Amino acid sequence: MVENRPWLSLLTHLVLIVGVVVVVFPVYLAFIASTHGSGDFMRGLVPLLPGPHMLENYGRMLTQGISTAGAPPVSIMLMNSTIIAIVIAVGKIAISLLSAYAIVFFKFPFRLLAFWIIFITLMLPVEVRIIPTFAVVANLGLLNSYVGLTLPLIASATATFLFRQFFLTVPDELMEAARVDGAGPMKFFRDILLPLSRTNIAALFVILFIYGWVQYLWPLLVTTDSRYYTVVMGIKRLAATADSEPLWNLVMASVILAMLPPVLVVIFMQRLFVKGLVDTEK
């Protein structure tokens, strides 16, 4: 029986409120900063109420950018980041689904060895092998291209492991019934396994989309053309101007704009995301 303790309920809500304030307050400050003029931050006081320059600041960053900082319009960088994040997420899920399907449902020599070789690559992220990876991409002429930005980041041992663990929970009777009905390997994969994996795919898509969205080091190395800058690269350039003080109001406007796509993805896929994390949907 659960005891009714008002003080415990009050303490729980207080902790939740404090946590929300700690998380949301920096975002609120960033939004407030994006609505003021640049001179408002040179007085050493941070305003706490919105200013009159919101439309001006956001419009300038979306359409013009700051040429003196080497940053193109944020709309271009948002488009690049969206393309990269979607390609990485979809590519990782597609390759991981097929590799996990082959490892679980096909009997071939050294299949467990193949899985462990894939799994060991978790210890070799792009940051560890970045020099040889950059050399391969440069030799293939893939610098300043979407292929060069996404291809080295597509393979995913984590997603392969998660899909393998899920496929192991699929009853053998289901596969036998599909075989009796005349379903081939790809029909079984397309009509049975994919619908069963729907929530897992959705949860991984959200995680991998954000993973692709926040990439900074790899795009910084393989991109010198401003047409392929990502929004994270652009914010870094805006905040690190060498000849003048950063225009923090415009930097914060870019930060708020950069937050919107991942937040929208999480909001629209929240139900499937939560279900994919807590429900195996056998």
PDB file of N, CA and C in Angstrom, residues 27-41 46-59 61 247-257:
ATOM      1  N   VAL A  27      18.191  28.583 -21.312  1.00  0.00           N
ATOM      2  CA  VAL A  27      17.520  28.738 -22.603  1.00  0.00           C
ATOM      3  C   VAL A  27      16.742  30.047 -22.633  1.00  0.00           C
ATOM      4  N   TYR A  28      16.103  30.368 -21.516  1.00  0.00           N
ATOM      5  CA  TYR A  28      15.358  31.634 -21.428  1.00  0.00           C
ATOM      6  C   TYR A  28      16.304  32.821 -21.589  1.00  0.00           C
ATOM      7  N   LEU A  29      17.465  32.769 -20.937  1.00  0.00           N
ATOM      8  CA  LEU A  29      18.436  33.853 -21.078  1.00  0.00           C
ATOM      9  C   LEU A  29      18.910  33.991 -22.522  1.00  0.00           C
ATOM     10  N   ALA A  30      19.121  32.851 -23.188  1.00  0.00           N
ATOM     11  CA  ALA A  30      19.536  32.906 -24.586  1.00  0.00           C
ATOM     12  C   ALA A  30      18.465  33.563 -25.448  1.00  0.00           C
ATOM     13  N   PHE A  31      17.202  33.231 -25.190  1.00  0.00           N
ATOM     14  CA  PHE A  31      16.117  33.844 -25.959  1.00  0.00           C
ATOM     15  C   PHE A  31      16.038  35.345 -25.678  1.00  0.00           C
ATOM     16  N   ILE A  32      16.143  35.737 -24.403  1.00  0.00           N
ATOM     17  CA  ILE A  32      16.095  37.160 -24.055  1.00  0.00           C
ATOM     18  C   ILE A  32      17.242  37.905 -24.730  1.00  0.00           C
ATOM     19  N   ALA A  33      18.427  37.315 -24.704  1.00  0.00           N
ATOM     20  CA  ALA A  33      19.586  37.956 -25.325  1.00  0.00           C
ATOM     21  C   ALA A  33      19.377  38.146 -26.826  1.00  0.00           C
ATOM     22  N   SER A  34      18.660  37.187 -27.457  1.00  0.00           N
ATOM     23  CA  SER A  34      18.456  37.269 -28.907  1.00  0.00           C
ATOM     24  C   SER A  34      17.468  38.359 -29.314  1.00  0.00           C
ATOM     25  N   THR A  35      16.795  38.977 -28.359  1.00  0.00           N
ATOM     26  CA  THR A  35      15.807  40.011 -28.683  1.00  0.00           C
ATOM     27  C   THR A  35      16.317  41.425 -28.411  1.00  0.00           C
ATOM     28  N   HIS A  36      17.567  41.547 -27.956  1.00  0.00           N
ATOM     29  CA  HIS A  36      18.122  42.859 -27.623  1.00  0.00           C
ATOM     30  C   HIS A  36      19.159  43.286 -28.668  1.00  0.00           C
ATOM     31  N   GLY A  37      19.589  44.513 -28.574  1.00  0.00           N
ATOM     32  CA  GLY A  37      20.675  45.011 -29.405  1.00  0.00           C
ATOM     33  C   GLY A  37      22.026  44.626 -28.841  1.00  0.00           C
ATOM     34  N   SER A  38      23.058  44.733 -29.656  1.00  0.00           N
ATOM     35  CA  SER A  38      24.392  44.316 -29.212  1.00  0.00           C
ATOM     36  C   SER A  38      24.918  45.176 -28.073  1.00  0.00           C
ATOM     37  N   GLY A  39      24.553  46.458 -28.029  1.00  0.00           N
ATOM     38  CA  GLY A  39      25.067  47.334 -26.984  1.00  0.00           C
ATOM     39  C   GLY A  39      24.502  47.059 -25.609  1.00  0.00           C
ATOM     40  N   ASP A  40      23.409  46.315 -25.532  1.00  0.00           N
ATOM     41  CA  ASP A  40      22.794  46.046 -24.233  1.00  0.00           C
ATOM     42  C   ASP A  40      23.653  45.145 -23.362  1.00  0.00           C
ATOM     43  N   PHE A  41      24.627  44.438 -23.960  1.00  0.00           N
ATOM     44  CA  PHE A  41      25.440  43.501 -23.185  1.00  0.00           C
ATOM     45  C   PHE A  41      26.822  44.062 -22.864  1.00  0.00           C
ATOM     46  N   VAL A  46      22.733  41.875 -17.494  1.00  0.00           N
ATOM     47  CA  VAL A  46      21.985  40.968 -18.361  1.00  0.00           C
ATOM     48  C   VAL A  46      20.498  41.257 -18.187  1.00  0.00           C
ATOM     49  N   PRO A  47      19.819  41.716 -19.236  1.00  0.00           N
ATOM     50  CA  PRO A  47      18.380  41.987 -19.105  1.00  0.00           C
ATOM     51  C   PRO A  47      17.598  40.682 -18.950  1.00  0.00           C
ATOM     52  N   LEU A  48      16.482  40.754 -18.258  1.00  0.00           N
ATOM     53  CA  LEU A  48      15.653  39.585 -18.018  1.00  0.00           C
ATOM     54  C   LEU A  48      14.309  39.659 -18.723  1.00  0.00           C
ATOM     55  N   LEU A  49      14.075  40.736 -19.479  1.00  0.00           N
ATOM     56  CA  LEU A  49      12.830  40.889 -20.211  1.00  0.00           C
ATOM     57  C   LEU A  49      13.134  41.022 -21.705  1.00  0.00           C
ATOM     58  N   PRO A  50      12.228  40.556 -22.566  1.00  0.00           N
ATOM     59  CA  PRO A  50      12.474  40.639 -24.017  1.00  0.00           C
ATOM     60  C   PRO A  50      12.686  42.075 -24.486  1.00  0.00           C
ATOM     61  N   GLY A  51      13.507  42.223 -25.509  1.00  0.00           N
ATOM     62  CA  GLY A  51      13.792  43.531 -26.084  1.00  0.00           C
ATOM     63  C   GLY A  51      13.031  43.746 -27.381  1.00  0.00           C
ATOM     64  N   PRO A  52      13.259  44.880 -28.040  1.00  0.00           N
ATOM     65  CA  PRO A  52      12.487  45.223 -29.246  1.00  0.00           C
ATOM     66  C   PRO A  52      13.118  44.752 -30.559  1.00  0.00           C
ATOM     67  N   HIS A  53      14.245  44.047 -30.508  1.00  0.00           N
ATOM     68  CA  HIS A  53      14.973  43.730 -31.748  1.00  0.00           C
ATOM     69  C   HIS A  53      14.831  42.273 -32.165  1.00  0.00           C
ATOM     70  N   MET A  54      13.819  41.598 -31.715  1.00  0.00           N
ATOM     71  CA  MET A  54      13.679  40.169 -31.998  1.00  0.00           C
ATOM     72  C   MET A  54      13.587  39.887 -33.501  1.00  0.00           C
ATOM     73  N   LEU A  55      12.628  40.507 -34.171  1.00  0.00           N
ATOM     74  CA  LEU A  55      12.447  40.248 -35.603  1.00  0.00           C
ATOM     75  C   LEU A  55      13.673  40.678 -36.405  1.00  0.00           C
ATOM     76  N   GLU A  56      14.271  41.768 -36.011  1.00  0.00           N
ATOM     77  CA  GLU A  56      15.464  42.261 -36.716  1.00  0.00           C
ATOM     78  C   GLU A  56      16.612  41.260 -36.604  1.00  0.00           C
ATOM     79  N   ASN A  57      16.879  40.770 -35.373  1.00  0.00           N
ATOM     80  CA  ASN A  57      17.998  39.857 -35.157  1.00  0.00           C
ATOM     81  C   ASN A  57      17.785  38.522 -35.872  1.00  0.00           C
ATOM     82  N   TYR A  58      16.594  37.965 -35.715  1.00  0.00           N
ATOM     83  CA  TYR A  58      16.331  36.664 -36.334  1.00  0.00           C
ATOM     84  C   TYR A  58      16.287  36.779 -37.853  1.00  0.00           C
ATOM     85  N   GLY A  59      15.703  37.861 -38.352  1.00  0.00           N
ATOM     86  CA  GLY A  59      15.665  38.050 -39.791  1.00  0.00           C
ATOM     87  C   GLY A  59      17.058  38.209 -40.382  1.00  0.00           C
ATOM     88  N   MET A  61      19.921  37.009 -39.180  1.00  0.00           N
ATOM     89  CA  MET A  61      20.678  35.763 -39.135  1.00  0.00           C
ATOM     90  C   MET A  61      20.149  34.756 -40.151  1.00  0.00           C
ATOM     91  N   LEU A 247      28.986  39.527 -31.340  1.00  0.00           N
ATOM     92  CA  LEU A 247      27.646  40.094 -31.282  1.00  0.00           C
ATOM     93  C   LEU A 247      26.742  39.063 -30.606  1.00  0.00           C
ATOM     94  N   TRP A 248      26.696  39.120 -29.281  1.00  0.00           N
ATOM     95  CA  TRP A 248      26.043  38.054 -28.532  1.00  0.00           C
ATOM     96  C   TRP A 248      24.554  37.970 -28.824  1.00  0.00           C
ATOM     97  N   ASN A 249      23.933  39.064 -29.163  1.00  0.00           N
ATOM     98  CA  ASN A 249      22.506  38.983 -29.484  1.00  0.00           C
ATOM     99  C   ASN A 249      22.274  38.145 -30.740  1.00  0.00           C
ATOM    100  N   LEU A 250      23.155  38.287 -31.727  1.00  0.00           N
ATOM    101  CA  LEU A 250      23.024  37.493 -32.950  1.00  0.00           C
ATOM    102  C   LEU A 250      23.478  36.055 -32.732  1.00  0.00           C
ATOM    103  N   VAL A 251      24.488  35.875 -31.887  1.00  0.00           N
ATOM    104  CA  VAL A 251      24.919  34.513 -31.550  1.00  0.00           C
ATOM    105  C   VAL A 251      23.787  33.759 -30.866  1.00  0.00           C
ATOM    106  N   MET A 252      23.120  34.406 -29.914  1.00  0.00           N
ATOM    107  CA  MET A 252      22.028  33.749 -29.207  1.00  0.00           C
ATOM    108  C   MET A 252      20.829  33.499 -30.120  1.00  0.00           C
ATOM    109  N   ALA A 253      20.598  34.393 -31.075  1.00  0.00           N
ATOM    110  CA  ALA A 253      19.534  34.140 -32.051  1.00  0.00           C
ATOM    111  C   ALA A 253      19.848  32.886 -32.861  1.00  0.00           C
ATOM    112  N   SER A 254      21.106  32.721 -33.237  1.00  0.00           N
ATOM    113  CA  SER A 254      21.508  31.511 -33.965  1.00  0.00           C
ATOM    114  C   SER A 254      21.357  30.278 -33.091  1.00  0.00           C
ATOM    115  N   VAL A 255      21.685  30.396 -31.807  1.00  0.00           N
ATOM    116  CA  VAL A 255      21.553  29.264 -30.884  1.00  0.00           C
ATOM    117  C   VAL A 255      20.096  28.831 -30.773  1.00  0.00           C
ATOM    118  N   ILE A 256      19.191  29.777 -30.626  1.00  0.00           N
ATOM    119  CA  ILE A 256      17.768  29.440 -30.518  1.00  0.00           C
ATOM    120  C   ILE A 256      17.277  28.774 -31.797  1.00  0.00           C
ATOM    121  N   LEU A 257      17.688  29.305 -32.944  1.00  0.00           N
ATOM    122  CA  LEU A 257      17.286  28.692 -34.216  1.00  0.00           C
ATOM    123  C   LEU A 257      17.858  27.292 -34.353  1.00  0.00           C
TER     124      LEU A 257
END
